[in-house]
Amino acid sequence: MSEPAKIQIRPNGPILVSGNFVLLDANGNPVDVGGKETIALCRCGHTKTSPYCDGSHKQCGFQPNDFAQ
Ligand code: FES
């Protein structure tokens, strides 16, 4: 039995998703994540590989004003 999904918000960075998850696009269709067990979703809005984090949050100095900083 696989691990349940775990979602972790990284300080000033992406949202890590791991475990047994399905990523859906804006139309609700499953997205092929290439068999990855962990993905990092951008939350700064500066990635060039949306929806995935490409590290751009470091260059833009992303500092969210939310509970999960
Ligand atoms: S959170 Fe990493 S590029 Fe946006």
GROMACS .gro file of N, CA and C and ligand atoms in nm:
model
  211
    1MET      N    1   0.085  -0.119   0.000
    1MET     CA    2   0.000   0.000   0.000
    1MET      C    3   0.089   0.124   0.000
    2SER      N    4   0.058   0.218  -0.089
    2SER     CA    5   0.140   0.338  -0.101
    2SER      C    6   0.104   0.440   0.007
    3GLU      N    7   0.198   0.529   0.027
    3GLU     CA    8   0.181   0.634   0.128
    3GLU      C    9   0.071   0.731   0.085
    4PRO      N   10  -0.008   0.782   0.179
    4PRO     CA   11  -0.106   0.884   0.143
    4PRO      C   12  -0.032   1.011   0.102
    5ALA      N   13  -0.100   1.096   0.028
    5ALA     CA   14  -0.039   1.220  -0.020
    5ALA      C   15   0.004   1.307   0.098
    6LYS      N   16   0.120   1.367   0.080
    6LYS     CA   17   0.171   1.463   0.179
    6LYS      C   18   0.199   1.592   0.104
    7ILE      N   19   0.153   1.702   0.158
    7ILE     CA   20   0.170   1.833   0.096
    7ILE      C   21   0.244   1.921   0.194
    8GLN      N   22   0.357   1.971   0.150
    8GLN     CA   23   0.440   2.053   0.239
    8GLN      C   24   0.473   2.184   0.171
    9ILE      N   25   0.444   2.293   0.241
    9ILE     CA   26   0.477   2.425   0.190
    9ILE      C   27   0.616   2.461   0.238
   10ARG      N   28   0.706   2.490   0.144
   10ARG     CA   29   0.844   2.522   0.177
   10ARG      C   30   0.856   2.672   0.207
   11PRO      N   31   0.937   2.707   0.306
   11PRO     CA   32   0.955   2.849   0.337
   11PRO      C   33   1.004   2.927   0.214
   12ASN      N   34   0.931   3.031   0.177
   12ASN     CA   35   0.966   3.116   0.063
   12ASN      C   36   0.992   3.035  -0.063
   13GLY      N   37   0.921   2.922  -0.078
   13GLY     CA   38   0.944   2.836  -0.193
   13GLY      C   39   0.820   2.762  -0.236
   14PRO      N   40   0.840   2.648  -0.302
   14PRO     CA   41   0.730   2.576  -0.365
   14PRO      C   42   0.647   2.492  -0.266
   15ILE      N   43   0.546   2.429  -0.320
   15ILE     CA   44   0.465   2.333  -0.247
   15ILE      C   45   0.510   2.194  -0.292
   16LEU      N   46   0.561   2.116  -0.198
   16LEU     CA   47   0.604   1.980  -0.231
   16LEU      C   48   0.486   1.885  -0.212
   17VAL      N   49   0.465   1.800  -0.312
   17VAL     CA   50   0.359   1.700  -0.307
   17VAL      C   51   0.424   1.564  -0.326
   18SER      N   52   0.396   1.471  -0.235
   18SER     CA   53   0.454   1.338  -0.246
   18SER      C   54   0.352   1.234  -0.201
   19GLY      N   55   0.388   1.108  -0.220
   19GLY     CA   56   0.298   1.000  -0.181
   19GLY      C   57   0.203   0.962  -0.293
   20ASN      N   58   0.085   0.917  -0.257
   20ASN     CA   59  -0.014   0.873  -0.355
   20ASN      C   60  -0.101   0.991  -0.398
   21PHE      N   61  -0.062   1.058  -0.503
   21PHE     CA   62  -0.136   1.177  -0.548
   21PHE      C   63  -0.163   1.168  -0.698
   22VAL      N   64  -0.261   1.246  -0.743
   22VAL     CA   65  -0.288   1.264  -0.885
   22VAL      C   66  -0.293   1.413  -0.909
   23LEU      N   67  -0.213   1.462  -1.004
   23LEU     CA   68  -0.214   1.604  -1.040
   23LEU      C   69  -0.315   1.622  -1.153
   24LEU      N   70  -0.408   1.715  -1.136
   24LEU     CA   71  -0.510   1.741  -1.237
   24LEU      C   72  -0.487   1.879  -1.298
   25ASP      N   73  -0.512   1.890  -1.430
   25ASP     CA   74  -0.498   2.021  -1.496
   25ASP      C   75  -0.623   2.105  -1.472
   26ALA      N   76  -0.627   2.223  -1.534
   26ALA     CA   77  -0.737   2.317  -1.511
   26ALA      C   78  -0.872   2.261  -1.554
   27ASN      N   79  -0.870   2.158  -1.641
   27ASN     CA   80  -0.994   2.096  -1.686
   27ASN      C   81  -1.027   1.969  -1.609
   28GLY      N   82  -0.946   1.938  -1.510
   28GLY     CA   83  -0.971   1.819  -1.429
   28GLY      C   84  -0.913   1.692  -1.487
   29ASN      N   85  -0.829   1.706  -1.589
   29ASN     CA   86  -0.767   1.589  -1.651
   29ASN      C   87  -0.635   1.556  -1.582
   30PRO      N   88  -0.607   1.427  -1.563
   30PRO     CA   89  -0.481   1.389  -1.500
   30PRO      C   90  -0.360   1.434  -1.583
   31VAL      N   91  -0.257   1.480  -1.514
   31VAL     CA   92  -0.132   1.523  -1.577
   31VAL      C   93  -0.028   1.414  -1.554
   32ASP      N   94   0.042   1.377  -1.662
   32ASP     CA   95   0.149   1.278  -1.652
   32ASP      C   96   0.269   1.342  -1.583
   33VAL      N   97   0.302   1.295  -1.465
   33VAL     CA   98   0.416   1.351  -1.390
   33VAL      C   99   0.541   1.266  -1.408
   34GLY      N  100   0.538   1.180  -1.507
   34GLY     CA  101   0.656   1.102  -1.543
   34GLY      C  102   0.700   1.004  -1.435
   35GLY      N  103   0.605   0.956  -1.358
   35GLY     CA  104   0.638   0.856  -1.256
   35GLY      C  105   0.704   0.913  -1.132
   36LYS      N  106   0.711   1.046  -1.124
   36LYS     CA  107   0.775   1.107  -1.007
   36LYS      C  108   0.691   1.082  -0.881
   37GLU      N  109   0.759   1.054  -0.772
   37GLU     CA  110   0.690   1.033  -0.645
   37GLU      C  111   0.678   1.162  -0.567
   38THR      N  112   0.757   1.262  -0.604
   38THR     CA  113   0.749   1.394  -0.542
   38THR      C  114   0.757   1.500  -0.650
   39ILE      N  115   0.671   1.599  -0.643
   39ILE     CA  116   0.677   1.712  -0.734
   39ILE      C  117   0.678   1.840  -0.651
   40ALA      N  118   0.732   1.947  -0.709
   40ALA     CA  119   0.735   2.078  -0.644
   40ALA      C  120   0.654   2.174  -0.730
   41LEU      N  121   0.544   2.223  -0.675
   41LEU     CA  122   0.457   2.315  -0.748
   41LEU      C  123   0.493   2.459  -0.714
   42CYS      N  124   0.507   2.540  -0.817
   42CYS     CA  125   0.541   2.681  -0.798
   42CYS      C  126   0.428   2.755  -0.728
   43ARG      N  127   0.463   2.842  -0.635
   43ARG     CA  128   0.362   2.931  -0.577
   43ARG      C  129   0.407   3.077  -0.583
   44CYS      N  130   0.522   3.102  -0.648
   44CYS     CA  131   0.568   3.242  -0.660
   44CYS      C  132   0.520   3.306  -0.789
   45GLY      N  133   0.485   3.224  -0.890
   45GLY     CA  134   0.437   3.277  -1.017
   45GLY      C  135   0.547   3.312  -1.115
   46HIS      N  136   0.672   3.283  -1.086
   46HIS     CA  137   0.783   3.322  -1.173
   46HIS      C  138   0.846   3.205  -1.247
   47THR      N  139   0.797   3.084  -1.228
   47THR     CA  140   0.858   2.969  -1.295
   47THR      C  141   0.837   2.974  -1.445
   48LYS      N  142   0.930   2.915  -1.517
   48LYS     CA  143   0.917   2.902  -1.662
   48LYS      C  144   0.877   2.760  -1.698
   49THR      N  145   0.852   2.676  -1.596
   49THR     CA  146   0.813   2.537  -1.619
   49THR      C  147   0.683   2.506  -1.546
   50SER      N  148   0.589   2.600  -1.552
   50SER     CA  149   0.462   2.586  -1.482
   50SER      C  150   0.394   2.452  -1.514
   51PRO      N  151   0.339   2.386  -1.415
   51PRO     CA  152   0.314   2.433  -1.279
   51PRO      C  153   0.429   2.402  -1.182
   52TYR      N  154   0.541   2.355  -1.237
   52TYR     CA  155   0.648   2.310  -1.149
   52TYR      C  156   0.745   2.422  -1.112
   53CYS      N  157   0.801   2.414  -0.997
   53CYS     CA  158   0.903   2.507  -0.951
   53CYS      C  159   1.032   2.483  -1.030
   54ASP      N  160   1.094   2.592  -1.075
   54ASP     CA  161   1.223   2.581  -1.142
   54ASP      C  162   1.333   2.656  -1.067
   55GLY      N  163   1.305   2.695  -0.945
   55GLY     CA  164   1.404   2.764  -0.864
   55GLY      C  165   1.398   2.916  -0.877
   56SER      N  166   1.311   2.967  -0.963
   56SER     CA  167   1.303   3.112  -0.987
   56SER      C  168   1.264   3.189  -0.862
   57HIS      N  169   1.200   3.124  -0.765
   57HIS     CA  170   1.160   3.194  -0.642
   57HIS      C  171   1.282   3.251  -0.569
   58LYS      N  172   1.398   3.191  -0.590
   58LYS     CA  173   1.520   3.241  -0.524
   58LYS      C  174   1.564   3.373  -0.586
   59GLN      N  175   1.558   3.381  -0.719
   59GLN     CA  176   1.600   3.502  -0.788
   59GLN      C  177   1.503   3.618  -0.766
   60CYS      N  178   1.373   3.588  -0.755
   60CYS     CA  179   1.275   3.696  -0.741
   60CYS      C  180   1.256   3.736  -0.595
   61GLY      N  181   1.319   3.667  -0.502
   61GLY     CA  182   1.308   3.703  -0.361
   61GLY      C  183   1.170   3.680  -0.305
   62PHE      N  184   1.106   3.571  -0.347
   62PHE     CA  185   0.969   3.541  -0.305
   62PHE      C  186   0.957   3.533  -0.152
   63GLN      N  187   0.869   3.618  -0.097
   63GLN     CA  188   0.842   3.617   0.045
   63GLN      C  189   0.692   3.635   0.064
   64PRO      N  190   0.619   3.525   0.076
   64PRO     CA  191   0.473   3.533   0.087
   64PRO      C  192   0.429   3.590   0.221
   65ASN      N  193   0.315   3.655   0.218
   65ASN     CA  194   0.256   3.706   0.341
   65ASN      C  195   0.141   3.615   0.383
   66ASP      N  196   0.174   3.490   0.405
   66ASP     CA  197   0.069   3.397   0.447
   66ASP      C  198   0.119   3.313   0.563
   67PHE      N  199   0.033   3.229   0.615
   67PHE     CA  200   0.066   3.149   0.733
   67PHE      C  201   0.180   3.051   0.708
   68ALA      N  202   0.202   3.017   0.581
   68ALA     CA  203   0.298   2.911   0.550
   68ALA      C  204   0.429   2.965   0.497
   69GLN      N  205   0.471   3.079   0.543
   69GLN     CA  206   0.592   3.140   0.492
   69GLN      C  207   0.708   3.045   0.505
   70FES     S1  208   0.813   2.856  -0.612
   70FES    FE1  209   0.992   2.798  -0.712
   70FES     S2  210   0.981   2.893  -0.903
   70FES    FE2  211   0.802   2.955  -0.803
   0.00000   0.00000   0.00000
